[in-house]
XYZ file of C-alpha atoms in Angstrom:
759
model
C 9.070 -11.843 -19.083
C 8.351 -9.450 -21.969
C 4.983 -9.129 -22.858
C 3.730 -9.520 -26.217
C 2.392 -6.605 -28.312
C -1.268 -6.211 -28.678
C -1.056 -7.089 -32.281
C -0.429 -10.690 -31.350
C -3.265 -10.961 -28.776
C -6.185 -12.866 -30.517
C -8.434 -11.782 -28.049
C -8.528 -8.011 -29.630
C -10.576 -7.209 -32.487
C -8.856 -7.434 -36.166
C -9.193 -3.494 -36.277
C -7.319 -3.156 -32.943
C -4.643 -5.607 -33.921
C -4.009 -3.849 -37.222
C -3.872 -0.387 -35.748
C -1.348 -1.621 -33.136
C 0.803 -3.059 -35.859
C 0.724 -0.398 -38.420
C 2.057 1.998 -35.752
C 5.006 0.065 -35.306
C 6.109 -0.328 -38.949
C 8.446 1.911 -41.157
C 7.442 3.121 -44.538
C 9.883 0.548 -46.004
C 7.930 -2.271 -44.156
C 4.567 -0.984 -45.218
C 5.742 -0.885 -48.777
C 6.905 -4.288 -48.567
C 3.355 -5.570 -47.112
C 1.926 -4.146 -50.463
C 4.183 -6.357 -52.830
C 3.287 -9.461 -54.088
C 5.842 -11.711 -56.135
C 5.538 -14.689 -58.387
C 7.763 -17.186 -57.020
C 9.031 -19.712 -59.473
C 10.954 -21.893 -56.877
C 13.854 -23.695 -58.361
C 14.856 -25.341 -55.085
C 18.213 -25.355 -53.465
C 21.026 -24.670 -55.898
C 24.637 -26.217 -55.499
C 27.079 -23.951 -53.866
C 29.119 -23.801 -57.006
C 26.376 -23.348 -59.406
C 27.541 -20.849 -61.996
C 24.367 -18.763 -63.195
C 26.333 -16.739 -65.467
C 26.888 -19.508 -67.710
C 23.355 -20.059 -68.219
C 21.640 -18.396 -71.477
C 20.309 -14.967 -70.701
C 16.628 -16.127 -70.829
C 17.473 -19.106 -68.235
C 19.452 -16.565 -66.071
C 16.304 -14.580 -65.307
C 14.321 -17.534 -64.284
C 16.938 -18.722 -61.944
C 17.800 -15.370 -60.502
C 14.105 -14.239 -59.885
C 13.640 -16.753 -56.917
C 16.937 -15.500 -55.578
C 15.690 -11.920 -55.773
C 12.599 -12.909 -54.145
C 14.332 -14.648 -51.195
C 16.603 -11.754 -50.508
C 13.290 -9.636 -50.418
C 11.439 -12.028 -48.055
C 14.392 -12.323 -45.751
C 14.610 -8.564 -45.530
C 10.630 -8.277 -44.578
C 10.053 -6.570 -47.789
C 7.415 -8.967 -49.254
C 3.672 -9.217 -48.175
C 2.318 -11.950 -50.483
C 3.912 -14.870 -53.079
C 2.123 -16.584 -55.676
C 2.219 -19.872 -57.694
C 3.486 -22.376 -54.909
C 1.468 -25.410 -54.281
C 3.817 -27.289 -52.306
C 3.141 -27.332 -48.539
C 6.817 -28.029 -47.771
C 7.806 -25.156 -50.118
C 5.265 -22.970 -48.498
C 6.348 -23.797 -45.117
C 10.054 -22.876 -46.076
C 9.179 -19.466 -47.521
C 6.827 -18.579 -44.547
C 9.571 -19.477 -42.309
C 12.094 -17.305 -44.319
C 9.681 -14.381 -44.384
C 8.566 -14.407 -40.503
C 11.838 -14.775 -39.351
C 13.226 -11.957 -41.777
C 10.560 -9.550 -40.510
C 10.871 -8.176 -36.919
C 7.313 -8.111 -36.514
C 6.902 -11.787 -37.599
C 4.279 -10.764 -40.021
C 3.282 -13.875 -42.197
C 2.943 -14.020 -46.043
C -0.116 -14.448 -47.844
C 0.118 -17.237 -50.529
C -2.060 -16.942 -53.647
C -2.592 -19.426 -56.580
C -4.840 -19.638 -59.682
C -7.499 -22.229 -58.351
C -9.988 -21.578 -60.901
C -11.960 -24.879 -61.209
C -10.230 -27.126 -58.921
C -6.672 -27.872 -57.527
C -6.145 -31.666 -57.851
C -9.746 -32.444 -58.182
C -10.872 -30.732 -61.489
C -14.321 -29.395 -61.536
C -15.985 -28.571 -64.964
C -14.530 -25.168 -66.342
C -16.446 -22.011 -65.036
C -18.380 -21.351 -67.972
C -19.772 -25.055 -67.659
C -20.568 -24.463 -64.045
C -22.597 -21.335 -65.009
C -24.372 -23.599 -67.488
C -25.740 -25.782 -64.378
C -27.768 -22.771 -63.687
C -27.435 -24.055 -60.063
C -25.674 -21.911 -57.698
C -25.706 -24.724 -54.796
C -23.755 -27.013 -57.071
C -21.340 -24.376 -57.950
C -20.933 -23.377 -54.239
C -20.170 -27.168 -53.353
C -17.614 -27.467 -56.162
C -15.762 -24.629 -55.072
C -15.843 -25.439 -51.375
C -13.916 -28.477 -52.456
C -11.542 -26.505 -54.431
C -11.005 -24.330 -51.190
C -10.364 -27.368 -49.384
C -7.635 -28.676 -51.316
C -5.994 -25.446 -51.819
C -5.588 -24.565 -48.018
C -4.433 -27.971 -47.392
C -1.812 -27.198 -49.889
C -0.764 -23.961 -47.971
C -2.652 -21.765 -50.352
C -4.575 -18.906 -48.635
C -6.078 -16.892 -51.586
C -7.223 -17.828 -54.929
C -7.481 -15.421 -58.020
C -11.025 -16.334 -58.779
C -13.785 -16.077 -59.677
C -13.300 -14.576 -63.021
C -16.760 -12.758 -63.326
C -16.132 -10.637 -66.451
C -19.253 -10.455 -68.600
C -18.252 -11.826 -71.899
C -20.222 -11.245 -75.152
C -17.665 -11.873 -77.695
C -16.703 -15.610 -77.819
C -13.678 -14.826 -79.782
C -12.458 -13.876 -76.477
C -10.634 -16.828 -74.965
C -11.316 -16.129 -71.615
C -15.137 -16.515 -71.908
C -14.141 -20.196 -70.669
C -13.400 -18.629 -67.186
C -16.612 -16.854 -66.756
C -20.368 -17.103 -66.640
C -21.233 -15.873 -69.996
C -23.322 -12.901 -71.315
C -25.799 -12.125 -68.644
C -25.470 -9.953 -65.669
C -28.165 -11.597 -63.298
C -26.912 -15.142 -64.122
C -23.296 -13.857 -63.816
C -24.064 -12.306 -60.304
C -25.732 -15.578 -58.878
C -22.666 -17.443 -60.061
C -20.327 -14.760 -58.714
C -21.765 -14.991 -55.247
C -21.936 -18.847 -55.269
C -18.376 -19.264 -55.905
C -17.425 -16.570 -53.448
C -19.385 -18.512 -50.628
C -17.800 -21.748 -51.751
C -14.167 -20.425 -51.384
C -14.525 -18.170 -48.421
C -17.053 -19.972 -46.277
C -16.648 -18.546 -42.634
C -12.981 -18.119 -43.504
C -11.832 -20.928 -41.185
C -9.007 -23.309 -41.824
C -10.410 -24.870 -44.882
C -11.251 -21.627 -46.689
C -9.367 -19.201 -48.996
C -9.903 -15.672 -49.850
C -11.878 -15.258 -52.910
C -10.438 -12.782 -55.597
C -13.262 -11.901 -58.146
C -11.763 -10.444 -61.317
C -10.935 -8.090 -63.428
C -12.572 -5.102 -62.421
C -13.811 -3.703 -64.578
C -14.634 -4.361 -68.405
C -11.880 -6.747 -69.292
C -14.388 -9.098 -70.975
C -15.206 -6.182 -73.820
C -11.924 -6.203 -75.111
C -11.877 -4.987 -78.642
C -12.599 -7.696 -81.186
C -12.452 -10.346 -78.615
C -8.406 -9.801 -78.450
C -7.024 -10.462 -74.904
C -5.205 -7.580 -73.516
C -6.942 -4.998 -75.974
C -8.458 -1.844 -74.488
C -12.127 -1.567 -74.008
C -14.632 1.127 -74.546
C -17.699 0.636 -72.635
C -20.513 3.126 -71.737
C -21.349 4.282 -68.042
C -24.606 3.035 -68.600
C -23.369 -0.511 -69.861
C -20.926 -0.591 -67.092
C -23.395 -0.093 -64.323
C -26.340 -2.196 -65.748
C -24.011 -5.034 -67.260
C -20.569 -5.468 -66.074
C -20.922 -4.204 -62.194
C -23.465 -6.110 -61.064
C -21.706 -9.562 -60.766
C -18.883 -7.627 -58.889
C -21.859 -6.157 -56.699
C -23.130 -9.676 -55.847
C -19.579 -10.919 -55.174
C -18.896 -7.864 -52.539
C -22.443 -8.661 -50.972
C -21.360 -12.339 -50.439
C -18.401 -11.128 -48.729
C -15.353 -11.263 -51.186
C -12.213 -9.915 -49.289
C -10.381 -9.167 -52.301
C -10.878 -7.842 -55.812
C -8.318 -7.777 -58.415
C -7.941 -4.928 -60.993
C -7.931 -5.457 -64.797
C -4.954 -4.732 -67.019
C -6.298 -2.850 -69.885
C -7.519 0.701 -70.629
C -10.914 1.388 -69.918
C -12.342 4.302 -71.647
C -8.891 5.541 -72.067
C -7.729 5.205 -68.535
C -5.764 1.864 -67.377
C -7.823 0.174 -64.669
C -4.917 -0.027 -62.416
C -4.699 3.636 -62.156
C -8.445 4.625 -62.531
C -9.629 6.236 -59.256
C -12.971 6.686 -60.516
C -13.105 2.982 -61.010
C -11.432 1.647 -57.987
C -12.371 4.335 -55.591
C -15.576 6.135 -56.629
C -17.242 2.819 -58.000
C -15.804 -0.090 -56.081
C -15.500 1.404 -52.650
C -18.000 4.460 -52.517
C -20.636 2.883 -54.833
C -20.448 -0.761 -54.398
C -19.200 -0.811 -50.839
C -16.063 -3.072 -51.056
C -13.989 -2.988 -47.749
C -11.415 -5.503 -48.756
C -7.982 -5.083 -50.471
C -7.268 -4.654 -54.360
C -4.548 -6.401 -56.030
C -3.336 -5.366 -59.430
C -3.166 -8.238 -62.249
C 0.390 -9.313 -63.046
C 2.700 -6.335 -63.853
C -0.059 -4.048 -64.325
C 1.256 -1.384 -62.192
C 4.662 -1.421 -64.358
C 2.416 -1.659 -67.428
C 0.995 1.708 -66.915
C 4.394 2.988 -68.220
C 4.116 0.785 -71.232
C 0.578 1.907 -71.904
C 2.102 5.425 -71.802
C -0.123 6.371 -68.860
C 2.646 6.832 -66.178
C 5.847 8.518 -66.688
C 7.869 5.673 -64.881
C 7.469 2.955 -62.486
C 7.837 5.550 -59.623
C 4.754 7.297 -60.937
C 2.989 4.282 -61.539
C 3.244 3.181 -58.077
C 2.004 6.433 -56.639
C -0.754 6.795 -59.040
C -1.964 3.234 -58.431
C -2.170 3.483 -54.535
C -4.166 7.018 -55.086
C -6.476 5.166 -57.502
C -7.184 2.456 -54.927
C -4.966 -0.543 -55.798
C -3.423 -1.877 -52.393
C -1.068 -4.523 -53.709
C 1.163 -4.896 -56.465
C 1.412 -8.442 -58.313
C 4.902 -8.393 -59.859
C 7.102 -10.769 -61.355
C 10.323 -8.858 -60.304
C 11.589 -5.414 -59.488
C 8.109 -4.039 -58.112
C 7.220 -0.336 -58.841
C 5.802 -0.460 -55.384
C 9.485 -0.551 -54.101
C 9.412 3.206 -55.030
C 6.560 3.917 -52.722
C 8.712 5.140 -49.662
C 10.305 7.683 -51.928
C 6.925 8.774 -53.284
C 6.105 9.476 -49.685
C 9.191 11.314 -48.817
C 8.834 13.595 -51.717
C 5.185 14.409 -51.263
C 3.796 12.767 -54.105
C 1.994 10.234 -51.913
C 0.445 10.688 -48.469
C 1.352 8.268 -45.807
C -2.317 8.179 -44.720
C -3.198 6.683 -48.298
C -0.347 4.222 -47.939
C -1.397 3.115 -44.535
C -5.077 2.366 -45.706
C -3.935 -0.058 -48.189
C -1.434 -1.722 -45.763
C -4.643 -1.825 -43.322
C -6.455 -3.852 -45.788
C -3.718 -6.353 -46.478
C -3.055 -6.928 -42.701
C -6.752 -7.293 -41.975
C -6.847 -10.058 -44.443
C -3.931 -11.991 -42.695
C -5.477 -11.728 -39.461
C -9.202 -12.795 -40.471
C -7.288 -16.005 -41.812
C -5.530 -16.658 -38.541
C -2.119 -16.501 -40.154
C -0.550 -14.912 -37.148
C -1.751 -17.600 -34.901
C -1.013 -20.575 -37.430
C 1.087 -19.610 -40.235
C 2.417 -23.027 -41.347
C 0.398 -25.709 -43.081
C 0.400 -29.202 -41.970
C 2.682 -31.065 -44.462
C 1.528 -34.754 -43.651
C -2.326 -33.718 -44.048
C -2.287 -32.519 -47.508
C -2.380 -35.831 -49.492
C -5.506 -37.015 -47.656
C -7.574 -33.850 -48.601
C -6.318 -33.988 -52.236
C -7.458 -37.691 -52.644
C -10.851 -37.337 -50.751
C -13.198 -39.464 -52.897
C -16.045 -37.182 -51.728
C -14.501 -34.669 -54.121
C -14.475 -36.885 -57.010
C -18.088 -37.235 -56.319
C -18.641 -33.795 -56.092
C -16.875 -33.089 -59.483
C -18.893 -35.804 -61.194
C -22.119 -34.258 -59.962
C -21.075 -30.802 -60.976
C -20.277 -32.170 -64.547
C -23.656 -34.100 -64.886
C -25.525 -30.679 -64.336
C -23.522 -28.927 -66.683
C -24.283 -30.704 -69.656
C -26.420 -29.077 -72.292
C -28.459 -31.211 -74.831
C -28.497 -29.191 -78.063
C -30.468 -31.194 -80.452
C -32.226 -34.656 -80.003
C -33.824 -36.612 -82.991
C -34.315 -39.523 -80.889
C -30.658 -40.914 -80.863
C -30.593 -40.084 -77.123
C -30.363 -41.759 -74.705
C -28.486 -44.484 -76.011
C -29.947 -47.989 -75.710
C -28.252 -50.228 -73.296
C -29.404 -52.986 -75.724
C -26.882 -51.430 -78.340
C -24.529 -53.959 -79.428
C -21.814 -51.686 -80.691
C -21.026 -47.946 -80.162
C -18.324 -46.300 -81.873
C -16.632 -43.611 -80.091
C -14.511 -41.278 -82.906
C -12.226 -38.155 -81.901
C -9.099 -37.527 -80.209
C -10.667 -35.427 -77.856
C -12.689 -38.464 -76.554
C -9.577 -39.879 -74.988
C -7.401 -36.976 -74.083
C -7.108 -36.839 -70.166
C -5.549 -33.386 -70.464
C -8.155 -31.954 -72.628
C -11.012 -33.391 -70.616
C -9.684 -31.100 -67.517
C -9.796 -27.838 -69.446
C -7.421 -24.957 -69.303
C -6.480 -22.861 -66.106
C -5.471 -25.742 -63.876
C -2.046 -26.155 -62.443
C -2.296 -28.785 -59.697
C -3.861 -31.710 -61.544
C -2.757 -35.198 -62.264
C -4.157 -36.519 -65.653
C -3.869 -39.950 -64.266
C -6.865 -39.328 -62.100
C -9.096 -38.084 -65.334
C -11.596 -40.430 -66.491
C -11.878 -39.477 -70.463
C -15.179 -39.783 -72.291
C -14.140 -42.835 -73.967
C -13.346 -44.454 -70.587
C -16.559 -43.389 -69.155
C -18.578 -44.813 -72.065
C -16.770 -47.862 -71.736
C -17.314 -48.424 -68.008
C -21.045 -47.457 -68.376
C -21.891 -49.645 -71.332
C -21.333 -52.852 -69.744
C -20.288 -56.283 -71.058
C -23.025 -56.644 -73.639
C -22.385 -53.699 -75.585
C -19.002 -53.470 -77.480
C -17.257 -49.845 -77.231
C -14.666 -49.252 -80.265
C -12.664 -46.416 -80.674
C -10.875 -44.367 -83.768
C -8.912 -41.209 -82.988
C -10.150 -39.459 -86.221
C -8.857 -36.222 -87.742
C -5.880 -34.530 -86.032
C -6.585 -31.277 -84.285
C -3.932 -28.442 -85.650
C -1.630 -26.770 -83.125
C -1.956 -22.944 -82.496
C -0.476 -20.623 -84.969
C 1.024 -19.105 -81.895
C 1.982 -21.410 -79.089
C 0.175 -21.196 -75.742
C 2.466 -19.529 -72.886
C 0.659 -21.759 -70.319
C 1.846 -25.168 -71.663
C 5.216 -24.435 -70.243
C 3.661 -24.154 -66.670
C 1.579 -27.298 -67.198
C 2.746 -29.856 -64.543
C 1.214 -32.760 -66.314
C 0.440 -31.954 -70.073
C -0.600 -35.310 -70.974
C -0.918 -36.717 -74.162
C 1.217 -34.748 -77.017
C -0.169 -36.591 -79.985
C -2.187 -33.721 -81.342
C 0.688 -31.830 -82.873
C 2.071 -34.708 -85.009
C 1.502 -34.689 -89.064
C -1.304 -37.170 -89.473
C -2.738 -38.482 -92.449
C -6.237 -36.953 -91.947
C -7.705 -38.751 -94.886
C -6.933 -42.263 -93.815
C -8.155 -41.232 -90.375
C -11.563 -40.434 -91.796
C -11.787 -43.513 -93.755
C -10.933 -45.562 -90.590
C -13.680 -43.495 -88.567
C -16.336 -44.242 -91.402
C -15.591 -47.694 -91.284
C -16.001 -48.153 -87.669
C -19.142 -46.180 -87.723
C -20.703 -47.939 -90.404
C -20.598 -51.168 -88.636
C -21.878 -49.763 -85.360
C -25.365 -49.170 -84.005
C -24.378 -45.462 -82.953
C -21.452 -43.309 -83.521
C -20.521 -41.012 -80.612
C -18.406 -38.536 -82.360
C -16.296 -35.972 -80.086
C -15.295 -32.504 -81.594
C -14.051 -29.307 -80.274
C -11.212 -27.374 -79.330
C -8.047 -28.451 -77.485
C -7.733 -27.122 -73.917
C -4.950 -24.875 -74.785
C -7.007 -23.251 -77.601
C -9.452 -21.652 -74.842
C -8.380 -19.339 -71.913
C -6.076 -16.629 -71.446
C -4.184 -15.553 -74.513
C -6.473 -17.953 -76.526
C -8.396 -15.805 -78.442
C -9.859 -16.753 -82.066
C -10.496 -15.019 -85.177
C -13.094 -17.659 -86.113
C -15.398 -20.167 -84.473
C -14.972 -22.809 -86.891
C -14.162 -26.342 -85.548
C -10.386 -26.702 -86.122
C -9.164 -28.815 -88.946
C -11.307 -31.257 -90.740
C -13.768 -32.005 -88.016
C -16.756 -30.900 -89.768
C -15.893 -32.845 -92.922
C -15.391 -36.059 -90.853
C -18.627 -35.759 -88.980
C -20.374 -35.366 -92.400
C -18.909 -38.500 -93.986
C -19.781 -40.491 -91.031
C -23.585 -39.090 -91.100
C -23.530 -40.372 -94.606
C -23.028 -43.876 -93.549
C -26.529 -43.913 -92.237
C -25.460 -44.815 -88.444
C -27.135 -42.560 -86.236
C -24.577 -39.771 -84.988
C -24.478 -38.316 -81.589
C -21.863 -35.295 -81.455
C -20.344 -34.463 -78.260
C -18.754 -30.983 -78.304
C -15.786 -30.067 -76.013
C -14.842 -26.656 -75.856
C -15.188 -23.382 -73.779
C -16.960 -21.286 -76.308
C -19.674 -21.900 -79.039
C -18.313 -23.134 -82.155
C -19.797 -23.064 -85.610
C -22.311 -26.010 -85.487
C -24.546 -24.991 -88.462
C -23.974 -28.056 -90.685
C -23.586 -30.402 -87.659
C -26.986 -29.101 -86.356
C -28.507 -29.925 -89.813
C -27.051 -33.520 -90.082
C -26.368 -35.048 -86.824
C -28.915 -37.037 -84.888
C -28.000 -35.221 -81.436
C -25.682 -32.933 -80.099
C -24.351 -32.440 -76.531
C -22.188 -29.694 -75.271
C -20.111 -31.226 -72.979
C -17.492 -28.254 -72.245
C -14.346 -29.440 -70.748
C -15.949 -31.430 -67.659
C -13.328 -32.031 -65.221
C -11.792 -35.003 -63.567
C -14.716 -37.263 -63.682
C -15.919 -35.858 -66.825
C -16.293 -38.804 -68.912
C -18.553 -40.774 -66.091
C -20.802 -37.753 -66.324
C -21.156 -37.658 -70.198
C -21.870 -41.394 -69.989
C -24.659 -40.998 -67.353
C -26.168 -38.534 -69.705
C -25.620 -40.260 -72.918
C -27.153 -43.532 -71.612
C -30.260 -41.734 -69.745
C -29.350 -42.426 -66.244
C -29.780 -38.734 -65.607
C -31.748 -36.229 -67.901
C -29.634 -33.423 -69.126
C -30.546 -30.157 -67.676
C -27.806 -27.708 -68.326
C -28.712 -24.295 -70.259
C -26.747 -22.131 -72.275
C -25.287 -18.993 -70.591
C -24.647 -17.386 -73.670
C -26.702 -16.933 -77.243
C -25.031 -19.488 -79.628
C -24.118 -17.672 -82.784
C -24.555 -19.259 -86.144
C -21.364 -17.787 -87.371
C -18.672 -15.741 -86.230
C -19.830 -12.571 -88.147
C -22.573 -12.233 -86.229
C -20.831 -11.742 -82.921
C -21.355 -10.003 -80.493
C -24.883 -11.348 -80.246
C -26.587 -11.117 -77.090
C -30.381 -11.645 -76.352
C -30.854 -8.691 -74.137
C -30.572 -6.115 -77.077
C -32.608 -2.834 -77.091
C -35.634 -2.646 -79.297
C -34.820 -0.975 -82.404
C -37.044 1.246 -84.668
C -37.710 -1.783 -86.952
C -38.173 -4.573 -84.480
C -40.172 -6.859 -86.806
C -37.463 -7.555 -89.252
C -34.416 -7.707 -86.626
C -33.833 -11.620 -87.933
C -33.005 -10.475 -91.288
C -30.498 -7.613 -90.669
C -27.937 -9.947 -92.811
C -28.872 -10.769 -96.463
C -26.975 -14.195 -96.590
C -27.700 -15.453 -92.672
C -30.456 -15.228 -90.421
C -29.491 -12.852 -87.742
C -30.700 -14.912 -84.824
C -28.777 -17.197 -82.804
C -28.390 -20.956 -83.503
C -29.324 -21.615 -79.855
C -30.851 -18.934 -77.727
C -29.608 -17.855 -74.289
C -30.929 -20.118 -71.507
C -31.703 -22.978 -74.123
C -31.156 -26.649 -73.445
C -33.260 -29.874 -73.938
C -34.350 -32.598 -71.668
C -35.549 -36.280 -72.015
C -38.695 -35.143 -70.552
C -41.217 -32.371 -71.755
C -42.844 -29.591 -69.912
C -45.711 -27.275 -70.422
C -45.795 -23.934 -68.743
C -49.472 -22.632 -68.019
C -51.265 -20.527 -65.548
C -49.013 -17.638 -65.160
C -50.126 -15.428 -62.495
C -49.642 -12.029 -60.694
C -50.128 -11.253 -56.999
C -51.264 -7.936 -58.422
C -51.625 -6.056 -61.730
C -50.141 -2.687 -60.355
C -47.632 -1.723 -57.934
C -46.183 1.567 -56.650
C -42.498 2.062 -57.267
C -40.583 0.588 -54.628
C -42.760 -2.314 -53.898
C -42.515 -5.824 -54.648
C -44.758 -8.037 -56.863
C -44.823 -11.820 -56.778
C -45.443 -13.987 -59.828
C -45.911 -17.670 -60.203
C -46.384 -20.346 -62.896
C -47.466 -23.797 -63.123
C -44.906 -26.159 -64.672
C -45.960 -29.610 -65.392
C -43.711 -32.549 -66.624
C -46.028 -34.346 -69.440
C -43.549 -37.089 -69.825
C -42.984 -40.400 -68.363
C -39.796 -39.844 -66.734
C -38.479 -37.657 -63.679
C -36.319 -34.734 -64.769
C -35.135 -31.326 -63.842
C -36.060 -28.106 -65.490
C -34.604 -24.600 -65.433
C -37.555 -22.137 -65.009
C -36.735 -18.578 -66.180
C -38.272 -15.345 -65.887
C -37.720 -12.471 -68.088
C -38.942 -8.731 -68.008
C -39.098 -5.820 -70.335
C -40.033 -2.109 -69.445
C -42.139 -0.682 -72.118
C -41.180 2.926 -71.522
C -39.418 5.316 -69.022
C -36.336 7.612 -68.685
C -34.236 5.169 -71.047
C -34.957 2.587 -73.395
C -34.292 -1.172 -71.896
C -33.540 -4.315 -73.425
C -36.367 -6.324 -74.990
C -35.927 -8.982 -72.551
C -33.616 -9.264 -69.296
C -33.300 -12.298 -67.104
C -34.666 -11.439 -63.730
C -35.222 -14.841 -62.029
C -34.500 -18.597 -62.315
C -35.011 -21.987 -60.499
C -33.727 -25.307 -61.274
C -36.605 -27.565 -60.008
C -37.006 -31.346 -60.194
C -40.555 -32.472 -61.270
C -41.631 -36.056 -61.254
C -43.149 -37.544 -64.294
C -46.810 -36.361 -64.683
C -46.483 -33.881 -61.747
C -46.914 -30.043 -61.749
C -44.736 -27.701 -59.640
C -45.578 -24.023 -58.852
C -42.807 -21.983 -59.131
C -42.936 -18.558 -57.513
C -40.616 -15.330 -58.164
C -40.527 -11.838 -56.432
C -40.016 -8.758 -58.613
C -38.575 -6.149 -56.306
C -37.486 -2.572 -57.052
C -33.821 -4.130 -57.197
C -34.958 -6.138 -60.439
C -36.945 -3.130 -61.921
C -34.369 -0.435 -61.478
C -31.638 0.272 -63.919
C -28.828 3.100 -64.336
C -29.760 5.859 -66.855
C -27.479 7.486 -69.085
C -30.190 10.391 -68.959
C -30.067 11.141 -65.373
C -26.551 9.420 -64.588
C -28.185 7.744 -61.590
C -30.201 4.648 -60.686
C -33.910 5.052 -61.427
C -37.064 3.081 -61.181
C -39.963 4.125 -63.667
C -43.608 4.277 -63.391
C -44.207 2.194 -66.499
C -45.486 -1.266 -67.485
C -43.519 -4.191 -67.162
C -44.004 -7.232 -69.272
C -43.177 -10.711 -67.947
C -42.232 -13.909 -69.544
C -41.747 -17.246 -67.876
C -40.421 -20.455 -69.775
C -37.517 -22.590 -70.513
C -35.252 -20.030 -72.363
C -34.955 -16.302 -73.410
C -37.841 -17.064 -76.103
C -40.375 -18.033 -73.809
C -44.019 -17.156 -75.077
C -46.118 -17.565 -71.766
C -46.361 -13.700 -70.798
C -48.271 -11.343 -68.532
C -47.613 -7.506 -67.700
C -48.245 -5.273 -64.703
C -48.096 -1.467 -64.175
C -45.875 0.226 -61.898
C -46.992 3.517 -60.585
C -45.781 6.809 -58.912
C -46.139 6.681 -55.122
């Protein structure tokens, strides 16, 4: 009887199993483990199928899976991505295991960004909840559905700081602030990975680093970011994700300060591994290794492959003809050491052992549907959507009265199932979705008539979205027709004028947000602003609900509408969540994760800017528009009222390296229970470098009963008071004076200060 090799013994440590397997592998097998292919599975083709008769662009699509299949059958693939069918997953897994003499299983990856079948609110909306626990619970659901479908690894969370809302991928992140971004990143990693059990997936925080700083907010452009800003703003969410246990990091596409991130050794080794302590494996973004030749950085794919491994990239995400096919030759001719190659292979194999894939490589095809349709998942999605909604304005029109006889719901987005889900979903079913119109109709009950008018059309993109072709269930296609907008406005006005209140839903279509969905303007598309104004002119109270993944220009609507709610793209149960907030079943407590500009000409606009030599007139920098946000960072209204009082420091002076506690009393002065997001900001008055006027350093979402007072306590330790200084090119904590504010947003006025002295 032949004994099994040690790497197949689950009683050994992961490190022992990896070393045993690695010693048995050829250079070619090692290179294969570092290769990940997109897999556009087209199923079984008839034996007499003539590929050559297809148009060239179709031939590429059909031949690519055949090329991947040949590579998998030869044991030259380590991972596949974009498969979500359990039966297809098992077929590919079986092919790879049988084709590899060591029986090494594949790692299956997929873009599970904010849900698979059950769609959560988009990530920027989850960040607006300021509730890490809710975010973690939501991504736990996403992980369960993904793993049941045969997916082992998600290319999420996207934790790039985004300070230019023209950039389409702001919808996929947590906004402008590194502290909030770090909390959201850690929560998502915990939700996805858990204890790496059978219902968890590997998290893949992306894109390291600076991708959100693309010039002009244009996707795929290069980025120039100072070392100080990288360390103080862009790296902290990645550090938090790593500390939360992230097993994978995705490197970015673009040039960062003149060096493509995929081949940047300072970025991927000196910073990511040596400074931030990352021990997992790094994957490139799609085709980013080969793209280094296009970027005129690498001489050819072979050069790109060697330089990527040397820089610290471990796995290549490739559509076809991977650059990493050239790795054996690079080792043979001395351009790449086998030791460096082995280091990358170790990390990839370790992930497969940690997931238990050598013991259980296949997915239970019969169990998937029960997980995907678990009603508890829908409840989690509804809860997350409720907590993400932000009340931007309210002149008393909200909450809607249950005694209202008639409610007019106006706007095409109000009844669009696909747009309610938002971008970056690929396993959804639009039939499962509750639209805003449906949610309001269900909640209103029999005594209130809810009527609907579609309103104005929303124009198509000038350049079509490449992701629409990949959408398994695109839903309604009525937006692109040539409608008579004037007639639509007249009908909407007529409906609103005969109703007690009008709920007007405006915003952007889901494919106008996300990757390759950057904008040159923040204007609401089409004639939506005009429609709102003409409805307002009827005298009927107007509640505007905004569906978008970025701030849009609301200046005129803010002046005229009675109330404004930012609903984002709220997900599968979004309509129900919006209805509960509009009717007052719950008080909104979402808060903005970015500063909301008045106009696109102001961007980038952030609250954490440095103090200038003329600070008192900073709001008048433009002669034609206030240079202040329409709504500040951290802002959001409630149906309750809160007073902040009695801010107290544990002590007035601390030594460098010590921690000081600060507390505040928050009183709900209203007659209804509600939640408040208590936020703490600091400012350092002087030191080695100048520091932003305010920086978020703590927050807590707390439930406070009507008339009750809640004492909220924060700890400010050295990690909150240190920063990376360009003067010393290192982390420093100064002896200085620290100002502290606590309140409901970044303009909080209740303050105190303490001294930090040298030891």
